[in-house]
Amino acid sequence: MATIYVIIVTYNAMKWAEKCFTSLRSPSLPVKCITIDNGSTDGTQEYIKTHFPEVDFIQASENLGFGKANNLGIEKAYKAGADFFYLMNQDAWIYSDSFQKILEVYSNHPDNSKIGILSPMHLDGSERKLDLHFENYLAKDLRNNRMLSDIYFGEAKEYYEISFVNAAHWCIPRNIIEKIGGFNPYFFHGAEDYEYVNRIIYFGLKTVVCTQSKVVHDTVQSFYKKEPNDKAELLKNKRLSMIMQRETKYLDLNYGYDTKREKTALLSFALKMGAKGNISEYKFYMEQYQYFSKKFKEIEAARKTSKTAQHPFLNL
């Protein structure tokens, strides 16, 4: 029987802890759980250790961020012999047959060595609708897989290939951990799952969604974060997002990255904004130029590690 390790990173998780960890006691398949706490201050650690003693609890020495903390759990699960690594958010829970239905897809697939990530269907906290963000990810591939039509007419297939799904519920087979590795520690929080999926794509692997497996992700059901009223703060947030998007692009192995070209492009655009008299944009792109000038070597090293290292970013 396959060994499944559920890996959960916690940070002030008391709102969901009972539902999240209780759900792991009822699967039709036996699972083991490793939890890495990133420095909670709301009593999460004590609650888990007291009420869920079966959980293998790791207290991080500092807030490691999402990716590094998950890597700790992946490393421990791998050394313990895990066949599947199930990464689950703290604001999430499963049903009794969630894992069974995922493994059925894996077993029935004609070439499961090509599956990089298996995802169940994500419901929102009400458990009556799909999670809005998950539904949006599905929608981007509907023109290719006709999933909506199949479901509407009661002809849903066991699984569909999709281009991206967030890491709230990821099931990763052991051979993929050995090839793709863990999360890139370049990111503290925010784009780790996009970077990982880009590596999955680069190596010719697939992300599949399993239509008969459902789970819950109790996240905010809106695409719009509450924006600050202060215009300066709003602009700052927008520009931070732009920088992260640029970092994600640079680290994408599918992108034809060249340090010299990217450096020249940033400087050229800054000078162009300056020549037009747009001082604000000139300063912003000069700040980007200076920021990335210090980051390019780290980006080059991370790209090389992703392409050539054995189980990248993991200490196995």
mmCIF file with all atom_site columns, N, CA and C in Angstrom, residues 239-263:
data_model
loop_
_atom_site.group_PDB
_atom_site.id
_atom_site.type_symbol
_atom_site.label_atom_id
_atom_site.label_alt_id
_atom_site.label_comp_id
_atom_site.label_asym_id
_atom_site.label_entity_id
_atom_site.label_seq_id
_atom_site.pdbx_PDB_ins_code
_atom_site.Cartn_x
_atom_site.Cartn_y
_atom_site.Cartn_z
_atom_site.occupancy
_atom_site.B_iso_or_equiv
_atom_site.pdbx_formal_charge
_atom_site.auth_seq_id
_atom_site.auth_comp_id
_atom_site.auth_asym_id
_atom_site.auth_atom_id
_atom_site.pdbx_PDB_model_num
ATOM 1  N N  . ARG A 1 239 ? 3.998  48.080 -7.399  1.00 0.00 ? 239 ARG A N  1
ATOM 2  C CA . ARG A 1 239 ? 5.364  47.939 -7.907  1.00 0.00 ? 239 ARG A CA 1
ATOM 3  C C  . ARG A 1 239 ? 6.070  46.727 -7.320  1.00 0.00 ? 239 ARG A C  1
ATOM 4  N N  . LEU A 1 240 ? 5.769  46.398 -6.072  1.00 0.00 ? 240 LEU A N  1
ATOM 5  C CA . LEU A 1 240 ? 6.318  45.177 -5.481  1.00 0.00 ? 240 LEU A CA 1
ATOM 6  C C  . LEU A 1 240 ? 5.811  43.949 -6.231  1.00 0.00 ? 240 LEU A C  1
ATOM 7  N N  . SER A 1 241 ? 4.543  43.993 -6.623  1.00 0.00 ? 241 SER A N  1
ATOM 8  C CA . SER A 1 241 ? 3.954  42.902 -7.397  1.00 0.00 ? 241 SER A CA 1
ATOM 9  C C  . SER A 1 241 ? 4.632  42.787 -8.759  1.00 0.00 ? 241 SER A C  1
ATOM 10 N N  . MET A 1 242 ? 4.917  43.911 -9.381  1.00 0.00 ? 242 MET A N  1
ATOM 11 C CA . MET A 1 242 ? 5.581  43.911 -10.683 1.00 0.00 ? 242 MET A CA 1
ATOM 12 C C  . MET A 1 242 ? 6.976  43.306 -10.589 1.00 0.00 ? 242 MET A C  1
ATOM 13 N N  . ILE A 1 243 ? 7.670  43.596 -9.499  1.00 0.00 ? 243 ILE A N  1
ATOM 14 C CA . ILE A 1 243 ? 9.012  43.041 -9.305  1.00 0.00 ? 243 ILE A CA 1
ATOM 15 C C  . ILE A 1 243 ? 8.940  41.525 -9.143  1.00 0.00 ? 243 ILE A C  1
ATOM 16 N N  . MET A 1 244 ? 7.940  41.038 -8.357  1.00 0.00 ? 244 MET A N  1
ATOM 17 C CA . MET A 1 244 ? 7.795  39.594 -8.173  1.00 0.00 ? 244 MET A CA 1
ATOM 18 C C  . MET A 1 244 ? 7.442  38.908 -9.491  1.00 0.00 ? 244 MET A C  1
ATOM 19 N N  . GLN A 1 245 ? 6.627  39.545 -10.295 1.00 0.00 ? 245 GLN A N  1
ATOM 20 C CA . GLN A 1 245 ? 6.287  38.976 -11.600 1.00 0.00 ? 245 GLN A CA 1
ATOM 21 C C  . GLN A 1 245 ? 7.524  38.878 -12.483 1.00 0.00 ? 245 GLN A C  1
ATOM 22 N N  . ARG A 1 246 ? 8.378  39.885 -12.406 1.00 0.00 ? 246 ARG A N  1
ATOM 23 C CA . ARG A 1 246 ? 9.615  39.860 -13.193 1.00 0.00 ? 246 ARG A CA 1
ATOM 24 C C  . ARG A 1 246 ? 10.548 38.758 -12.696 1.00 0.00 ? 246 ARG A C  1
ATOM 25 N N  . GLU A 1 247 ? 10.630 38.587 -11.373 1.00 0.00 ? 247 GLU A N  1
ATOM 26 C CA . GLU A 1 247 ? 11.451 37.513 -10.808 1.00 0.00 ? 247 GLU A CA 1
ATOM 27 C C  . GLU A 1 247 ? 10.941 36.153 -11.244 1.00 0.00 ? 247 GLU A C  1
ATOM 28 N N  . THR A 1 248 ? 9.624  35.984 -11.239 1.00 0.00 ? 248 THR A N  1
ATOM 29 C CA . THR A 1 248 ? 9.028  34.716 -11.665 1.00 0.00 ? 248 THR A CA 1
ATOM 30 C C  . THR A 1 248 ? 9.355  34.435 -13.121 1.00 0.00 ? 248 THR A C  1
ATOM 31 N N  . LYS A 1 249 ? 9.307  35.461 -13.952 1.00 0.00 ? 249 LYS A N  1
ATOM 32 C CA . LYS A 1 249 ? 9.647  35.304 -15.375 1.00 0.00 ? 249 LYS A CA 1
ATOM 33 C C  . LYS A 1 249 ? 11.111 34.914 -15.540 1.00 0.00 ? 249 LYS A C  1
ATOM 34 N N  . TYR A 1 250 ? 12.003 35.601 -14.827 1.00 0.00 ? 250 TYR A N  1
ATOM 35 C CA . TYR A 1 250 ? 13.427 35.308 -14.943 1.00 0.00 ? 250 TYR A CA 1
ATOM 36 C C  . TYR A 1 250 ? 13.755 33.877 -14.509 1.00 0.00 ? 250 TYR A C  1
ATOM 37 N N  . LEU A 1 251 ? 13.050 33.388 -13.489 1.00 0.00 ? 251 LEU A N  1
ATOM 38 C CA . LEU A 1 251 ? 13.333 32.053 -12.958 1.00 0.00 ? 251 LEU A CA 1
ATOM 39 C C  . LEU A 1 251 ? 12.620 30.942 -13.732 1.00 0.00 ? 251 LEU A C  1
ATOM 40 N N  . ASP A 1 252 ? 11.750 31.309 -14.649 1.00 0.00 ? 252 ASP A N  1
ATOM 41 C CA . ASP A 1 252 ? 11.015 30.337 -15.454 1.00 0.00 ? 252 ASP A CA 1
ATOM 42 C C  . ASP A 1 252 ? 11.967 29.716 -16.473 1.00 0.00 ? 252 ASP A C  1
ATOM 43 N N  . LEU A 1 253 ? 12.215 28.405 -16.350 1.00 0.00 ? 253 LEU A N  1
ATOM 44 C CA . LEU A 1 253 ? 13.137 27.726 -17.249 1.00 0.00 ? 253 LEU A CA 1
ATOM 45 C C  . LEU A 1 253 ? 12.636 27.703 -18.689 1.00 0.00 ? 253 LEU A C  1
ATOM 46 N N  . ASN A 1 254 ? 11.351 27.955 -18.880 1.00 0.00 ? 254 ASN A N  1
ATOM 47 C CA . ASN A 1 254 ? 10.775 27.984 -20.226 1.00 0.00 ? 254 ASN A CA 1
ATOM 48 C C  . ASN A 1 254 ? 11.008 29.331 -20.913 1.00 0.00 ? 254 ASN A C  1
ATOM 49 N N  . TYR A 1 255 ? 11.517 30.304 -20.168 1.00 0.00 ? 255 TYR A N  1
ATOM 50 C CA . TYR A 1 255 ? 11.774 31.647 -20.692 1.00 0.00 ? 255 TYR A CA 1
ATOM 51 C C  . TYR A 1 255 ? 13.232 31.738 -21.139 1.00 0.00 ? 255 TYR A C  1
ATOM 52 N N  . GLY A 1 256 ? 13.456 32.308 -22.302 1.00 0.00 ? 256 GLY A N  1
ATOM 53 C CA . GLY A 1 256 ? 14.815 32.446 -22.830 1.00 0.00 ? 256 GLY A CA 1
ATOM 54 C C  . GLY A 1 256 ? 15.585 33.545 -22.129 1.00 0.00 ? 256 GLY A C  1
ATOM 55 N N  . TYR A 1 257 ? 15.984 33.258 -20.916 1.00 0.00 ? 257 TYR A N  1
ATOM 56 C CA . TYR A 1 257 ? 16.621 34.262 -20.054 1.00 0.00 ? 257 TYR A CA 1
ATOM 57 C C  . TYR A 1 257 ? 18.073 34.517 -20.466 1.00 0.00 ? 257 TYR A C  1
ATOM 58 N N  . ASP A 1 258 ? 18.460 35.792 -20.450 1.00 0.00 ? 258 ASP A N  1
ATOM 59 C CA . ASP A 1 258 ? 19.849 36.195 -20.675 1.00 0.00 ? 258 ASP A CA 1
ATOM 60 C C  . ASP A 1 258 ? 20.125 37.431 -19.818 1.00 0.00 ? 258 ASP A C  1
ATOM 61 N N  . THR A 1 259 ? 21.063 37.317 -18.887 1.00 0.00 ? 259 THR A N  1
ATOM 62 C CA . THR A 1 259 ? 21.309 38.402 -17.934 1.00 0.00 ? 259 THR A CA 1
ATOM 63 C C  . THR A 1 259 ? 21.648 39.713 -18.625 1.00 0.00 ? 259 THR A C  1
ATOM 64 N N  . LYS A 1 260 ? 22.545 39.659 -19.582 1.00 0.00 ? 260 LYS A N  1
ATOM 65 C CA . LYS A 1 260 ? 22.979 40.893 -20.258 1.00 0.00 ? 260 LYS A CA 1
ATOM 66 C C  . LYS A 1 260 ? 21.801 41.579 -20.935 1.00 0.00 ? 260 LYS A C  1
ATOM 67 N N  . ARG A 1 261 ? 20.968 40.786 -21.617 1.00 0.00 ? 261 ARG A N  1
ATOM 68 C CA . ARG A 1 261 ? 19.809 41.360 -22.318 1.00 0.00 ? 261 ARG A CA 1
ATOM 69 C C  . ARG A 1 261 ? 18.818 41.982 -21.339 1.00 0.00 ? 261 ARG A C  1
ATOM 70 N N  . GLU A 1 262 ? 18.547 41.276 -20.216 1.00 0.00 ? 262 GLU A N  1
ATOM 71 C CA . GLU A 1 262 ? 17.579 41.788 -19.242 1.00 0.00 ? 262 GLU A CA 1
ATOM 72 C C  . GLU A 1 262 ? 18.085 43.056 -18.581 1.00 0.00 ? 262 GLU A C  1
ATOM 73 N N  . LYS A 1 263 ? 19.372 43.094 -18.307 1.00 0.00 ? 263 LYS A N  1
ATOM 74 C CA . LYS A 1 263 ? 19.974 44.277 -17.685 1.00 0.00 ? 263 LYS A CA 1
ATOM 75 C C  . LYS A 1 263 ? 19.865 45.481 -18.612 1.00 0.00 ? 263 LYS A C  1
#
